[in-house]
CSV table of C-alpha atoms in Angstrom, one decimal:
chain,number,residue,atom,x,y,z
A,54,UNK,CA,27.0,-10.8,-4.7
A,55,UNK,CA,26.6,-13.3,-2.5
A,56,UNK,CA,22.6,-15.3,-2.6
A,57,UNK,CA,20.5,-16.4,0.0
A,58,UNK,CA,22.5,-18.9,2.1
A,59,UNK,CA,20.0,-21.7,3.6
A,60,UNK,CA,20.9,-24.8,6.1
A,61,UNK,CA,20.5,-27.1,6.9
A,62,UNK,CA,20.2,-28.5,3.1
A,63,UNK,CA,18.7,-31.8,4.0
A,64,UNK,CA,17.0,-33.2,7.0
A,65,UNK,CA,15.2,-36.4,8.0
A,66,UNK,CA,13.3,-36.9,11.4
A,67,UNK,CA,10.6,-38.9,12.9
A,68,UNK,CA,7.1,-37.6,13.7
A,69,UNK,CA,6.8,-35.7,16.8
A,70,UNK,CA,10.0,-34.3,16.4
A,71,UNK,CA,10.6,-30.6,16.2
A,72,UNK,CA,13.2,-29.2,13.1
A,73,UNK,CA,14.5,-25.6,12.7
A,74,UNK,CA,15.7,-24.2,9.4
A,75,UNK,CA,18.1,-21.2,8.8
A,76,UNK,CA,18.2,-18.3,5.9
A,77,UNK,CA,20.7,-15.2,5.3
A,78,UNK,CA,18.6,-13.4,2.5
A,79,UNK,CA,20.7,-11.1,0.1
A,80,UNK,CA,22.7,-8.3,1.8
A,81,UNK,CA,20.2,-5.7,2.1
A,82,UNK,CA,17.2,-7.2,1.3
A,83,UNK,CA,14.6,-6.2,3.4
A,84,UNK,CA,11.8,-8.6,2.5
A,85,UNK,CA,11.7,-12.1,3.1
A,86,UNK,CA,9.8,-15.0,2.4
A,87,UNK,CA,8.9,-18.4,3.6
A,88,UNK,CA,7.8,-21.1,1.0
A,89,UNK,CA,6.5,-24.5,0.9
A,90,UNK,CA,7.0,-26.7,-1.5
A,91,UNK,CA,5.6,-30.1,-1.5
A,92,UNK,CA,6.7,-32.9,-4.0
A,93,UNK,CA,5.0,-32.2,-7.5
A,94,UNK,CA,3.5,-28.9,-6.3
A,95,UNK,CA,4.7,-24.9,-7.1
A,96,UNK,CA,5.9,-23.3,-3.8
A,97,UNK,CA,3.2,-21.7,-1.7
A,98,UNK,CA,3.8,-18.9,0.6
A,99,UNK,CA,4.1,-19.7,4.4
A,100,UNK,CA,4.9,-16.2,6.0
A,101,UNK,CA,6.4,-13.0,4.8
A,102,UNK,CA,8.8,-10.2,6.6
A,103,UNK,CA,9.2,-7.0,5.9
A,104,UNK,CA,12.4,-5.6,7.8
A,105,UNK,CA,11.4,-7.6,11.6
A,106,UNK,CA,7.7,-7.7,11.2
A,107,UNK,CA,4.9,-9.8,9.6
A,108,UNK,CA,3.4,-8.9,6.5
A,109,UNK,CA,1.6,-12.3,5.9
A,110,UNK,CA,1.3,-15.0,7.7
A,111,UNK,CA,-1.8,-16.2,6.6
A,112,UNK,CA,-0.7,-19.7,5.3
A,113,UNK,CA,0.9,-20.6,8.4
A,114,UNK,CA,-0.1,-23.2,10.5
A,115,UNK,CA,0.4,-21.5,13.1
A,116,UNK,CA,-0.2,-24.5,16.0
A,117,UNK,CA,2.7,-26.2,14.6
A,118,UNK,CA,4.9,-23.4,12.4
A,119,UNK,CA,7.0,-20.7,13.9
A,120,UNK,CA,9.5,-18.0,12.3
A,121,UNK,CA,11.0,-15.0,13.3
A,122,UNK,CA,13.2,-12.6,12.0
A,123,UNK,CA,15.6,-11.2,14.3
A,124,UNK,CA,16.8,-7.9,13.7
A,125,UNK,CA,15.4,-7.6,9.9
A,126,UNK,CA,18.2,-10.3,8.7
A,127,UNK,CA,18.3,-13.9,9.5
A,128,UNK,CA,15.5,-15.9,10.1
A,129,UNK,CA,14.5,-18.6,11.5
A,130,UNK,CA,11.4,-21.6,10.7
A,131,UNK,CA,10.8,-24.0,13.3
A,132,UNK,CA,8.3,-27.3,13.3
A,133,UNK,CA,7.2,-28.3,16.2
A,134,UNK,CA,6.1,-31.1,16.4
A,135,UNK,CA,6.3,-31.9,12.9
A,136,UNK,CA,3.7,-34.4,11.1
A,137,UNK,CA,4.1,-36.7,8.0
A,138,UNK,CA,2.5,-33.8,5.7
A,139,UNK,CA,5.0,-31.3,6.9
A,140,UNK,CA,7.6,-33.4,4.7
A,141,UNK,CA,8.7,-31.2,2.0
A,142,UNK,CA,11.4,-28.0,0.3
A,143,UNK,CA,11.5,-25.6,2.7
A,144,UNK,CA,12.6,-22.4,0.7
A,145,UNK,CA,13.6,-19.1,1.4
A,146,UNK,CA,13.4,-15.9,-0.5
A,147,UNK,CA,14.0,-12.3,-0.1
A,148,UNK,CA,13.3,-9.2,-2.3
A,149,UNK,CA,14.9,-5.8,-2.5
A,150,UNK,CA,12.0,-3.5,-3.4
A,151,UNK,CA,9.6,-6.5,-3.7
A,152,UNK,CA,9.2,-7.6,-6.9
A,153,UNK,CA,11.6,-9.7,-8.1
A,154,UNK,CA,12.4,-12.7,-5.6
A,155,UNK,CA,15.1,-14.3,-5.3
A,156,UNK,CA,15.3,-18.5,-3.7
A,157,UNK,CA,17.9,-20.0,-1.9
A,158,UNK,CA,18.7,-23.6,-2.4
A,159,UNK,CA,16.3,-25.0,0.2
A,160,UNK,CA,16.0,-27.6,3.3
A,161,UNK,CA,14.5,-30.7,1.7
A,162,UNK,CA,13.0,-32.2,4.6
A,163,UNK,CA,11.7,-36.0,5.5
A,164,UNK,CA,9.3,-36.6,8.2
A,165,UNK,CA,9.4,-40.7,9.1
B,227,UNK,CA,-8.0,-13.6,-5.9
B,228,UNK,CA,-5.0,-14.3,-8.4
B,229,UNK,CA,-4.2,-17.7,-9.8
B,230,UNK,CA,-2.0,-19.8,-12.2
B,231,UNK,CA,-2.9,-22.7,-14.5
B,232,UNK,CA,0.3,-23.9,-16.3
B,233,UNK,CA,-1.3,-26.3,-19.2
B,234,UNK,CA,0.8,-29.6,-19.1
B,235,UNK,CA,2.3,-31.2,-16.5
B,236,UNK,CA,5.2,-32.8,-18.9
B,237,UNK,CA,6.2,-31.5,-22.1
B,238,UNK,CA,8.8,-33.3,-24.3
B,239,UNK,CA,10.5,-31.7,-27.5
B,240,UNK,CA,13.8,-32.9,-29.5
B,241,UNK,CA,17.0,-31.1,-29.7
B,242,UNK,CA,16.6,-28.0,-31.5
B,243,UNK,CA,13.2,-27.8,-31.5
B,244,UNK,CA,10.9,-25.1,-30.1
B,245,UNK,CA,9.5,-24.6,-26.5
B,246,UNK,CA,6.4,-23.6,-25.7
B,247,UNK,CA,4.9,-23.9,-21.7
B,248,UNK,CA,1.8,-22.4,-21.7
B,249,UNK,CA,0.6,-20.3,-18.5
B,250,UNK,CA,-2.9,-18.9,-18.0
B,251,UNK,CA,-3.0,-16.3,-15.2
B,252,UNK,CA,-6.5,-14.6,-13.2
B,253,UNK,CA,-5.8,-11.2,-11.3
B,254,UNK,CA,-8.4,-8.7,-10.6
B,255,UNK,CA,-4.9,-5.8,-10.4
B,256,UNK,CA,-2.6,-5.7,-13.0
B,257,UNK,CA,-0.4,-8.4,-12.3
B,258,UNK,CA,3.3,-8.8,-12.3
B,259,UNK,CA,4.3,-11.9,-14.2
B,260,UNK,CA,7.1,-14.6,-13.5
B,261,UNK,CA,9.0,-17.5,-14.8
B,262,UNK,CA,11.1,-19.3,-12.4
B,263,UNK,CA,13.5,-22.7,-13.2
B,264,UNK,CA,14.2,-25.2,-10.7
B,265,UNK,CA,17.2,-27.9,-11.6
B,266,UNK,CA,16.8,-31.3,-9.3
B,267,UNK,CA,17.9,-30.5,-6.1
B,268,UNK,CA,17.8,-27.0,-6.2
B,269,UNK,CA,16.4,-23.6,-5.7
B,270,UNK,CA,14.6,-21.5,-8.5
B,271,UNK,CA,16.4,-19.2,-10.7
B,272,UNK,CA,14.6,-16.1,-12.1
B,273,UNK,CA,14.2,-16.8,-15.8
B,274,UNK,CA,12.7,-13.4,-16.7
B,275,UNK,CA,9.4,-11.3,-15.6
B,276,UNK,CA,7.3,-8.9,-16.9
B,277,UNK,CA,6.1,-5.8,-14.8
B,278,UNK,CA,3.8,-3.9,-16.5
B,279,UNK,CA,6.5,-2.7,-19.3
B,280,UNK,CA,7.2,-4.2,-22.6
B,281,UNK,CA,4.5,-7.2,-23.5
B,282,UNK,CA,7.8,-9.2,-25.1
B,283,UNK,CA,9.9,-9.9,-22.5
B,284,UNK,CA,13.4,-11.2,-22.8
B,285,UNK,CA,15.0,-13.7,-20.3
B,286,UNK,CA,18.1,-15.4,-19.5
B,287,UNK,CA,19.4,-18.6,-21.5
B,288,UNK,CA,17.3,-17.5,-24.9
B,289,UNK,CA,14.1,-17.8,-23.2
B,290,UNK,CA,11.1,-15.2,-23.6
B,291,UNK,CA,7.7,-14.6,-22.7
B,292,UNK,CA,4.7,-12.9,-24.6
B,293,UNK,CA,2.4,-10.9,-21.6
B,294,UNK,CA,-1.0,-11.1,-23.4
B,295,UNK,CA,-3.7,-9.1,-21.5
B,296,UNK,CA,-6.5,-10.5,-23.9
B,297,UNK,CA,-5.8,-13.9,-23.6
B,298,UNK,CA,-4.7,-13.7,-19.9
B,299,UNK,CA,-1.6,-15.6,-20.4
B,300,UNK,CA,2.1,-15.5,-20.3
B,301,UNK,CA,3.6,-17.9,-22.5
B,302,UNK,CA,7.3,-19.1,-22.2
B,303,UNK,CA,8.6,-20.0,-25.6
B,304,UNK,CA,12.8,-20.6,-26.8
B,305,UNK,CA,13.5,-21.4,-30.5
B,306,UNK,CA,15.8,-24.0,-30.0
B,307,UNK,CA,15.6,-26.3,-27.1
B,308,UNK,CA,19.3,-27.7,-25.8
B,309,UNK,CA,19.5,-30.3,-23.6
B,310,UNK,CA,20.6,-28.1,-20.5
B,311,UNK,CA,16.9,-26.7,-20.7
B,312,UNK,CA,15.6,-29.9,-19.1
B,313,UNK,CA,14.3,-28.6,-15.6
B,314,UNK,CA,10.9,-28.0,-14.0
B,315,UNK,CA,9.8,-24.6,-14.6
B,316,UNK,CA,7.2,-22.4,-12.6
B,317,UNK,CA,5.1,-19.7,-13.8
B,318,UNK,CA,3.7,-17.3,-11.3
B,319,UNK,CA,1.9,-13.7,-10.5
B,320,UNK,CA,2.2,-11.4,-7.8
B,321,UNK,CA,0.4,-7.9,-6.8
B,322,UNK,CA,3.2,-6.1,-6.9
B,323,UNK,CA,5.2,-6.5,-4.1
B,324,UNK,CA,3.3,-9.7,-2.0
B,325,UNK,CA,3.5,-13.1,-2.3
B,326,UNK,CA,4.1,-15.3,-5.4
B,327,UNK,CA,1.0,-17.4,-6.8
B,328,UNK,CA,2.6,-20.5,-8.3
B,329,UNK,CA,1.4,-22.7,-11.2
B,330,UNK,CA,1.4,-26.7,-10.3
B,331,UNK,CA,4.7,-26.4,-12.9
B,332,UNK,CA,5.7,-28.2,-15.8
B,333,UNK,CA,8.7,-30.8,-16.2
B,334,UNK,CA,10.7,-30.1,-19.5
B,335,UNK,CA,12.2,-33.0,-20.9
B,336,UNK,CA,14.9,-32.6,-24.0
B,337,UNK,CA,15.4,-35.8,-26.1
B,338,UNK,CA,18.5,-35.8,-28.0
């Protein structure tokens, strides 16, 4: 069984700038999960979908963060325009029945 | 509100020797109950969790966990450390079905 796919895997831009990041959760999965992860720090949760819609987007800085999910599969994060703090793992998730998560390998990204 | 304090930021142990990474957890619903390893570089693998069945829970790679209701924790312990075990590992709750609540995690270092 194939995991969840994630690209790009690294990514370094100045300030300003806007980034987008890609995830293909598990075949079948219908929950999926945005995560931040910021150097020295446990991951901490930046939106959640369940099938095409929101469950939880209430860590998202929403002036600055976008995702969707198109379709209840792939979905997108986009940064725009990204800030110095916003360097960090950008990981992805998704959940079957919703308990047990399983992470992609992550966009490690570098804001100059 | 549900939180997680893992106790040590860096633990070190010899070959062979036990591990023991404590987590303390804080739910107000019975909680699910994770522990997640990250490698350098990578995403986090599912070590094992506990959801509301058997308090001794068995994991992947030796590892298990104790799910202590008294004390509020969820200790991760393995009898004999190997020097593959060196990794950052994550402890973390969820409500069934949300969002994960990471601890700050705690590196592992194996000296031979």
């Amino acid at each position: 069984e194939a995991g969840v796919a994630q690209s790009p895997r690294y990514k370094i831009i100045e300030k300003r700038q806007s980034v987008a990041f890609w995830c293909n959760p598990i075949s079948g999965h219908a929950t999926l999960y945005w995560y931040q992860q910021i150097l020295g720090q446990g991951p901490k949760l930046l939106i959640q979908f369940q099938n095409n819609g929101v469950v939880d987007d209430s860590q998202l800085p929403k002036d600055r963060f976008s995702a969707e999910r198109l379709k209840g599969v792939d979905s997108t994060l986009k940064i725009q325009p990204a800030k110095l703090e916003d360097s960090a793992v950008y990981l992805c998730a998704s959940s079957l029945l919703g308990d047990t998560q399983y992470f992609g390998p992550g966009t490690r990204l570098t804001v100059l | 509100a549900q939180s997680v304090t893992q106790l040590g930021s860096h633990v070190s142990v010899s070959e062979g020797a036990l591990v023991l990474l404590r987590c303390n957890y804080s739910s107000s619903v019975p909680p699910y109950l994770f522990w997640y390893v990250q490698y350098p570089n990578q995403g986090l693998q599912l070590l094992l969790k506990y959801t509301s069945a058997a308090t001794l829970v068995k994991g992947i790679n030796g590892f298990e966990a104790e799910f202590k209701k008294s004390e509020t924790s969820f200790h991760l312990t393995k009898p004999s450390a190997h020097m593959s075990d060196a990794a950052e590992y994550f402890c973390a709750v969820s409500n069934q079905g949300g969002k994960l609540i990471f601890g700050q995690g705690t590196e592992l270092s194996v000296k031979p």
